[in-house]
C-alpha cells in the first residue's frame, strides 16, 4: 500500500491501458461484424455448388441465404428430432419462417420430393414451430401430388428453379413466393 501511495501514477496508467485495450477490442469486434455482414450480403451460390453439398451443409446454406436477406435470427436446427424443421428465421417484416430442406445428390435427376415429407412439415410447422410461412426447399423437384397438397395446405415449395434464382441473389425468398401471409 505504501508503494502505491508513493506511486499514484501506476493505477492511473493501468486504468488508461485497460481503457485503451477495451477500446481496441471493441473496435476490432465492430470491424469483424461489419466484415461478416458485408460477406453475408454478398453471398451467392451457383446450383452446382448447392448440388455438391452434403445434406447438413445444404441446410447451412439455406440458413445463410436467409441471413443474407435480412433474417438476423436465422438458425439451422435440423437433425435428429427436429420435428420437420431444418431452418428457422424471422424476416424483416416479422414473419416466422420454418423451412424443411430436402437435398438431392442428383438434383433434378434424383427422386422427387413427395407428400410424406410435406405431411410431417404440415403437422409441425405451425403448431409446434409457430411458423407463419412454412417452406420446403429442394435442389430437385416435387411430385404433382406434393404440389397439389402444398397448395391446399398453404405450404410453400421452393424447387430447383426458384432456389437457383434465390441463391443467385437477385431477390429475397419472400419476393419469389406467392400468397405469403401479410407482415
PDB file of C-alpha atoms in Angstrom:
ATOM      1  CA  UNK A   1       0.000   0.000   0.000  1.00  0.00           C
ATOM      2  CA  UNK A   2       2.821   2.400   0.806  1.00  0.00           C
ATOM      3  CA  UNK A   3       4.303   1.751  -2.599  1.00  0.00           C
ATOM      4  CA  UNK A   4       1.007   2.681  -4.308  1.00  0.00           C
ATOM      5  CA  UNK A   5       0.756   5.822  -2.238  1.00  0.00           C
ATOM      6  CA  UNK A   6       4.290   6.724  -3.299  1.00  0.00           C
ATOM      7  CA  UNK A   7       3.491   5.959  -6.976  1.00  0.00           C
ATOM      8  CA  UNK A   8      -0.094   7.180  -7.628  1.00  0.00           C
ATOM      9  CA  UNK A   9       0.508   7.262 -11.362  1.00  0.00           C
ATOM     10  CA  UNK A  10       0.699   3.425 -11.579  1.00  0.00           C
ATOM     11  CA  UNK A  11      -3.060   2.795 -11.048  1.00  0.00           C
ATOM     12  CA  UNK A  12      -3.833   5.634 -13.442  1.00  0.00           C
ATOM     13  CA  UNK A  13      -1.528   4.119 -16.053  1.00  0.00           C
ATOM     14  CA  UNK A  14      -3.105   0.688 -15.564  1.00  0.00           C
ATOM     15  CA  UNK A  15      -6.601   2.171 -15.895  1.00  0.00           C
ATOM     16  CA  UNK A  16      -5.532   4.010 -19.053  1.00  0.00           C
ATOM     17  CA  UNK A  17      -4.057   0.829 -20.542  1.00  0.00           C
ATOM     18  CA  UNK A  18      -7.221  -1.110 -19.687  1.00  0.00           C
ATOM     19  CA  UNK A  19      -9.325   1.582 -21.353  1.00  0.00           C
ATOM     20  CA  UNK A  20      -7.180   1.547 -24.489  1.00  0.00           C
ATOM     21  CA  UNK A  21      -7.305  -2.269 -24.553  1.00  0.00           C
ATOM     22  CA  UNK A  22     -11.093  -2.254 -24.199  1.00  0.00           C
ATOM     23  CA  UNK A  23     -11.383   0.328 -26.988  1.00  0.00           C
ATOM     24  CA  UNK A  24      -9.156  -1.690 -29.336  1.00  0.00           C
ATOM     25  CA  UNK A  25     -11.059  -4.906 -28.538  1.00  0.00           C
ATOM     26  CA  UNK A  26     -14.451  -3.220 -29.086  1.00  0.00           C
ATOM     27  CA  UNK A  27     -13.320  -1.605 -32.339  1.00  0.00           C
ATOM     28  CA  UNK A  28     -11.985  -4.925 -33.680  1.00  0.00           C
ATOM     29  CA  UNK A  29     -15.311  -6.609 -32.817  1.00  0.00           C
ATOM     30  CA  UNK A  30     -17.246  -3.902 -34.674  1.00  0.00           C
ATOM     31  CA  UNK A  31     -14.952  -4.236 -37.698  1.00  0.00           C
ATOM     32  CA  UNK A  32     -15.277  -8.042 -37.672  1.00  0.00           C
ATOM     33  CA  UNK A  33     -19.081  -7.765 -37.528  1.00  0.00           C
ATOM     34  CA  UNK A  34     -19.067  -5.265 -40.398  1.00  0.00           C
ATOM     35  CA  UNK A  35     -16.866  -7.583 -42.481  1.00  0.00           C
ATOM     36  CA  UNK A  36     -19.107 -10.566 -41.737  1.00  0.00           C
ATOM     37  CA  UNK A  37     -22.197  -8.520 -42.645  1.00  0.00           C
ATOM     38  CA  UNK A  38     -20.586  -7.496 -45.941  1.00  0.00           C
ATOM     39  CA  UNK A  39     -19.630 -11.097 -46.731  1.00  0.00           C
ATOM     40  CA  UNK A  40     -23.122 -12.374 -45.911  1.00  0.00           C
ATOM     41  CA  UNK A  41     -24.784  -9.668 -48.028  1.00  0.00           C
ATOM     42  CA  UNK A  42     -22.603 -10.693 -50.989  1.00  0.00           C
ATOM     43  CA  UNK A  43     -23.379 -14.409 -50.608  1.00  0.00           C
ATOM     44  CA  UNK A  44     -24.258 -16.202 -53.843  1.00  0.00           C
ATOM     45  CA  UNK A  45     -24.472 -19.915 -54.613  1.00  0.00           C
ATOM     46  CA  UNK A  46     -24.363 -21.437 -58.082  1.00  0.00           C
ATOM     47  CA  UNK A  47     -26.568 -24.530 -58.356  1.00  0.00           C
ATOM     48  CA  UNK A  48     -23.537 -26.746 -58.964  1.00  0.00           C
ATOM     49  CA  UNK A  49     -22.195 -25.719 -55.561  1.00  0.00           C
ATOM     50  CA  UNK A  50     -25.528 -26.449 -53.862  1.00  0.00           C
ATOM     51  CA  UNK A  51     -25.770 -29.810 -55.609  1.00  0.00           C
ATOM     52  CA  UNK A  52     -22.330 -30.767 -54.326  1.00  0.00           C
ATOM     53  CA  UNK A  53     -23.145 -30.148 -50.670  1.00  0.00           C
ATOM     54  CA  UNK A  54     -23.933 -32.801 -48.100  1.00  0.00           C
ATOM     55  CA  UNK A  55     -27.421 -32.547 -46.582  1.00  0.00           C
ATOM     56  CA  UNK A  56     -26.342 -30.742 -43.389  1.00  0.00           C
ATOM     57  CA  UNK A  57     -24.217 -28.276 -45.380  1.00  0.00           C
ATOM     58  CA  UNK A  58     -27.236 -27.659 -47.616  1.00  0.00           C
ATOM     59  CA  UNK A  59     -29.225 -26.704 -44.501  1.00  0.00           C
ATOM     60  CA  UNK A  60     -26.448 -24.298 -43.507  1.00  0.00           C
ATOM     61  CA  UNK A  61     -26.502 -22.775 -46.994  1.00  0.00           C
ATOM     62  CA  UNK A  62     -30.257 -22.178 -46.731  1.00  0.00           C
ATOM     63  CA  UNK A  63     -29.738 -20.593 -43.312  1.00  0.00           C
ATOM     64  CA  UNK A  64     -27.013 -18.364 -44.768  1.00  0.00           C
ATOM     65  CA  UNK A  65     -29.310 -17.252 -47.593  1.00  0.00           C
ATOM     66  CA  UNK A  66     -31.938 -16.250 -45.027  1.00  0.00           C
ATOM     67  CA  UNK A  67     -29.246 -14.328 -43.105  1.00  0.00           C
ATOM     68  CA  UNK A  68     -28.174 -12.635 -46.336  1.00  0.00           C
ATOM     69  CA  UNK A  69     -31.722 -11.481 -46.931  1.00  0.00           C
ATOM     70  CA  UNK A  70     -32.042  -9.838 -43.519  1.00  0.00           C
ATOM     71  CA  UNK A  71     -33.249 -12.597 -41.181  1.00  0.00           C
ATOM     72  CA  UNK A  72     -30.806 -11.790 -38.392  1.00  0.00           C
ATOM     73  CA  UNK A  73     -32.002 -14.664 -36.190  1.00  0.00           C
ATOM     74  CA  UNK A  74     -31.791 -17.412 -38.852  1.00  0.00           C
ATOM     75  CA  UNK A  75     -30.639 -20.676 -37.336  1.00  0.00           C
ATOM     76  CA  UNK A  76     -30.052 -24.209 -38.598  1.00  0.00           C
ATOM     77  CA  UNK A  77     -31.941 -26.592 -36.293  1.00  0.00           C
ATOM     78  CA  UNK A  78     -32.115 -29.761 -38.381  1.00  0.00           C
ATOM     79  CA  UNK A  79     -31.030 -33.101 -37.063  1.00  0.00           C
ATOM     80  CA  UNK A  80     -32.480 -35.980 -35.111  1.00  0.00           C
ATOM     81  CA  UNK A  81     -35.746 -34.928 -33.504  1.00  0.00           C
ATOM     82  CA  UNK A  82     -36.054 -31.687 -35.468  1.00  0.00           C
ATOM     83  CA  UNK A  83     -39.822 -32.186 -35.883  1.00  0.00           C
ATOM     84  CA  UNK A  84     -39.700 -31.337 -39.562  1.00  0.00           C
ATOM     85  CA  UNK A  85     -37.742 -28.072 -39.336  1.00  0.00           C
ATOM     86  CA  UNK A  86     -34.199 -27.592 -40.585  1.00  0.00           C
ATOM     87  CA  UNK A  87     -34.033 -23.788 -40.580  1.00  0.00           C
ATOM     88  CA  UNK A  88     -35.988 -21.189 -38.618  1.00  0.00           C
ATOM     89  CA  UNK A  89     -35.857 -17.455 -39.199  1.00  0.00           C
ATOM     90  CA  UNK A  90     -37.803 -14.236 -38.809  1.00  0.00           C
ATOM     91  CA  UNK A  91     -37.910 -11.993 -41.868  1.00  0.00           C
ATOM     92  CA  UNK A  92     -37.617  -8.191 -41.657  1.00  0.00           C
ATOM     93  CA  UNK A  93     -41.431  -7.995 -41.704  1.00  0.00           C
ATOM     94  CA  UNK A  94     -41.778 -10.088 -38.552  1.00  0.00           C
ATOM     95  CA  UNK A  95     -42.971 -13.318 -40.180  1.00  0.00           C
ATOM     96  CA  UNK A  96     -41.618 -16.542 -38.664  1.00  0.00           C
ATOM     97  CA  UNK A  97     -40.252 -18.938 -41.313  1.00  0.00           C
ATOM     98  CA  UNK A  98     -39.996 -22.693 -40.792  1.00  0.00           C
ATOM     99  CA  UNK A  99     -38.027 -24.396 -43.538  1.00  0.00           C
ATOM    100  CA  UNK A 100     -37.523 -28.071 -44.245  1.00  0.00           C
ATOM    101  CA  UNK A 101     -34.632 -28.901 -46.607  1.00  0.00           C
ATOM    102  CA  UNK A 102     -34.519 -31.891 -48.954  1.00  0.00           C
ATOM    103  CA  UNK A 103     -31.196 -32.168 -50.724  1.00  0.00           C
ATOM    104  CA  UNK A 104     -30.953 -34.477 -53.710  1.00  0.00           C
ATOM    105  CA  UNK A 105     -27.451 -35.589 -54.720  1.00  0.00           C
ATOM    106  CA  UNK A 106     -28.590 -35.976 -58.328  1.00  0.00           C
ATOM    107  CA  UNK A 107     -30.536 -32.673 -58.406  1.00  0.00           C
ATOM    108  CA  UNK A 108     -33.381 -32.869 -60.918  1.00  0.00           C
ATOM    109  CA  UNK A 109     -32.457 -36.447 -61.819  1.00  0.00           C
ATOM    110  CA  UNK A 110     -32.906 -37.518 -58.186  1.00  0.00           C
ATOM    111  CA  UNK A 111     -36.110 -38.717 -56.582  1.00  0.00           C
ATOM    112  CA  UNK A 112     -38.839 -36.108 -56.496  1.00  0.00           C
ATOM    113  CA  UNK A 113     -39.970 -34.863 -53.087  1.00  0.00           C
ATOM    114  CA  UNK A 114     -43.403 -36.309 -52.331  1.00  0.00           C
ATOM    115  CA  UNK A 115     -46.277 -35.762 -49.957  1.00  0.00           C
ATOM    116  CA  UNK A 116     -44.892 -37.741 -46.959  1.00  0.00           C
ATOM    117  CA  UNK A 117     -42.292 -35.024 -46.339  1.00  0.00           C
ATOM    118  CA  UNK A 118     -44.976 -32.368 -46.618  1.00  0.00           C
ATOM    119  CA  UNK A 119     -47.255 -34.227 -44.184  1.00  0.00           C
ATOM    120  CA  UNK A 120     -44.587 -34.002 -41.479  1.00  0.00           C
ATOM    121  CA  UNK A 121     -43.897 -30.332 -42.193  1.00  0.00           C
ATOM    122  CA  UNK A 122     -47.602 -29.500 -42.303  1.00  0.00           C
ATOM    123  CA  UNK A 123     -48.176 -31.237 -38.987  1.00  0.00           C
ATOM    124  CA  UNK A 124     -45.429 -29.368 -37.140  1.00  0.00           C
ATOM    125  CA  UNK A 125     -44.729 -26.125 -38.987  1.00  0.00           C
ATOM    126  CA  UNK A 126     -47.465 -24.029 -37.433  1.00  0.00           C
ATOM    127  CA  UNK A 127     -48.486 -25.843 -34.221  1.00  0.00           C
ATOM    128  CA  UNK A 128     -45.033 -26.939 -32.993  1.00  0.00           C
ATOM    129  CA  UNK A 129     -42.675 -24.368 -34.525  1.00  0.00           C
ATOM    130  CA  UNK A 130     -45.134 -21.440 -34.539  1.00  0.00           C
ATOM    131  CA  UNK A 131     -44.350 -20.634 -38.176  1.00  0.00           C
ATOM    132  CA  UNK A 132     -46.150 -18.060 -40.275  1.00  0.00           C
ATOM    133  CA  UNK A 133     -44.506 -19.182 -43.523  1.00  0.00           C
ATOM    134  CA  UNK A 134     -43.922 -22.920 -43.926  1.00  0.00           C
ATOM    135  CA  UNK A 135     -41.497 -23.867 -46.713  1.00  0.00           C
ATOM    136  CA  UNK A 136     -39.937 -26.984 -48.182  1.00  0.00           C
ATOM    137  CA  UNK A 137     -36.757 -26.302 -50.190  1.00  0.00           C
ATOM    138  CA  UNK A 138     -35.127 -28.786 -52.554  1.00  0.00           C
ATOM    139  CA  UNK A 139     -32.442 -28.668 -55.187  1.00  0.00           C
ATOM    140  CA  UNK A 140     -34.597 -31.156 -57.063  1.00  0.00           C
ATOM    141  CA  UNK A 141     -38.295 -31.270 -57.904  1.00  0.00           C
ATOM    142  CA  UNK A 142     -41.689 -32.084 -56.392  1.00  0.00           C
ATOM    143  CA  UNK A 143     -44.282 -34.660 -57.380  1.00  0.00           C
ATOM    144  CA  UNK A 144     -47.590 -33.393 -58.700  1.00  0.00           C
ATOM    145  CA  UNK A 145     -49.476 -34.711 -55.625  1.00  0.00           C
ATOM    146  CA  UNK A 146     -46.979 -32.864 -53.400  1.00  0.00           C
ATOM    147  CA  UNK A 147     -47.565 -29.627 -55.306  1.00  0.00           C
ATOM    148  CA  UNK A 148     -51.339 -30.022 -55.001  1.00  0.00           C
ATOM    149  CA  UNK A 149     -51.124 -30.877 -51.289  1.00  0.00           C
ATOM    150  CA  UNK A 150     -48.875 -27.881 -50.612  1.00  0.00           C
ATOM    151  CA  UNK A 151     -51.285 -25.550 -52.358  1.00  0.00           C
ATOM    152  CA  UNK A 152     -54.242 -26.889 -50.371  1.00  0.00           C
ATOM    153  CA  UNK A 153     -52.402 -26.517 -47.047  1.00  0.00           C
ATOM    154  CA  UNK A 154     -50.769 -23.095 -47.638  1.00  0.00           C
ATOM    155  CA  UNK A 155     -47.294 -24.631 -47.727  1.00  0.00           C
ATOM    156  CA  UNK A 156     -44.661 -23.052 -49.945  1.00  0.00           C
ATOM    157  CA  UNK A 157     -42.440 -25.078 -52.238  1.00  0.00           C
ATOM    158  CA  UNK A 158     -39.018 -23.953 -53.437  1.00  0.00           C
ATOM    159  CA  UNK A 159     -37.934 -26.143 -56.310  1.00  0.00           C
ATOM    160  CA  UNK A 160     -34.646 -26.119 -58.178  1.00  0.00           C
ATOM    161  CA  UNK A 161     -35.636 -23.217 -60.447  1.00  0.00           C
ATOM    162  CA  UNK A 162     -36.779 -20.965 -57.585  1.00  0.00           C
ATOM    163  CA  UNK A 163     -33.766 -21.978 -55.494  1.00  0.00           C
ATOM    164  CA  UNK A 164     -31.408 -21.038 -58.345  1.00  0.00           C
ATOM    165  CA  UNK A 165     -32.978 -17.589 -58.612  1.00  0.00           C
ATOM    166  CA  UNK A 166     -32.892 -17.075 -54.835  1.00  0.00           C
ATOM    167  CA  UNK A 167     -29.321 -18.371 -54.436  1.00  0.00           C
ATOM    168  CA  UNK A 168     -28.117 -16.112 -57.252  1.00  0.00           C
ATOM    169  CA  UNK A 169     -29.031 -13.189 -55.021  1.00  0.00           C
ATOM    170  CA  UNK A 170     -31.458 -11.348 -57.227  1.00  0.00           C
ATOM    171  CA  UNK A 171     -34.319 -11.298 -54.683  1.00  0.00           C
ATOM    172  CA  UNK A 172     -35.083 -12.437 -51.154  1.00  0.00           C
ATOM    173  CA  UNK A 173     -37.201 -15.560 -50.915  1.00  0.00           C
ATOM    174  CA  UNK A 174     -40.341 -13.698 -49.809  1.00  0.00           C
ATOM    175  CA  UNK A 175     -40.331 -11.802 -53.107  1.00  0.00           C
ATOM    176  CA  UNK A 176     -40.191 -15.052 -55.082  1.00  0.00           C
ATOM    177  CA  UNK A 177     -43.069 -16.873 -53.363  1.00  0.00           C
ATOM    178  CA  UNK A 178     -46.771 -16.240 -53.865  1.00  0.00           C
ATOM    179  CA  UNK A 179     -49.578 -15.911 -51.339  1.00  0.00           C
ATOM    180  CA  UNK A 180     -47.463 -15.178 -48.265  1.00  0.00           C
ATOM    181  CA  UNK A 181     -49.288 -14.071 -45.149  1.00  0.00           C
ATOM    182  CA  UNK A 182     -49.185 -10.311 -44.695  1.00  0.00           C
ATOM    183  CA  UNK A 183     -46.462  -8.931 -42.415  1.00  0.00           C
TER     184      UNK A 183
END
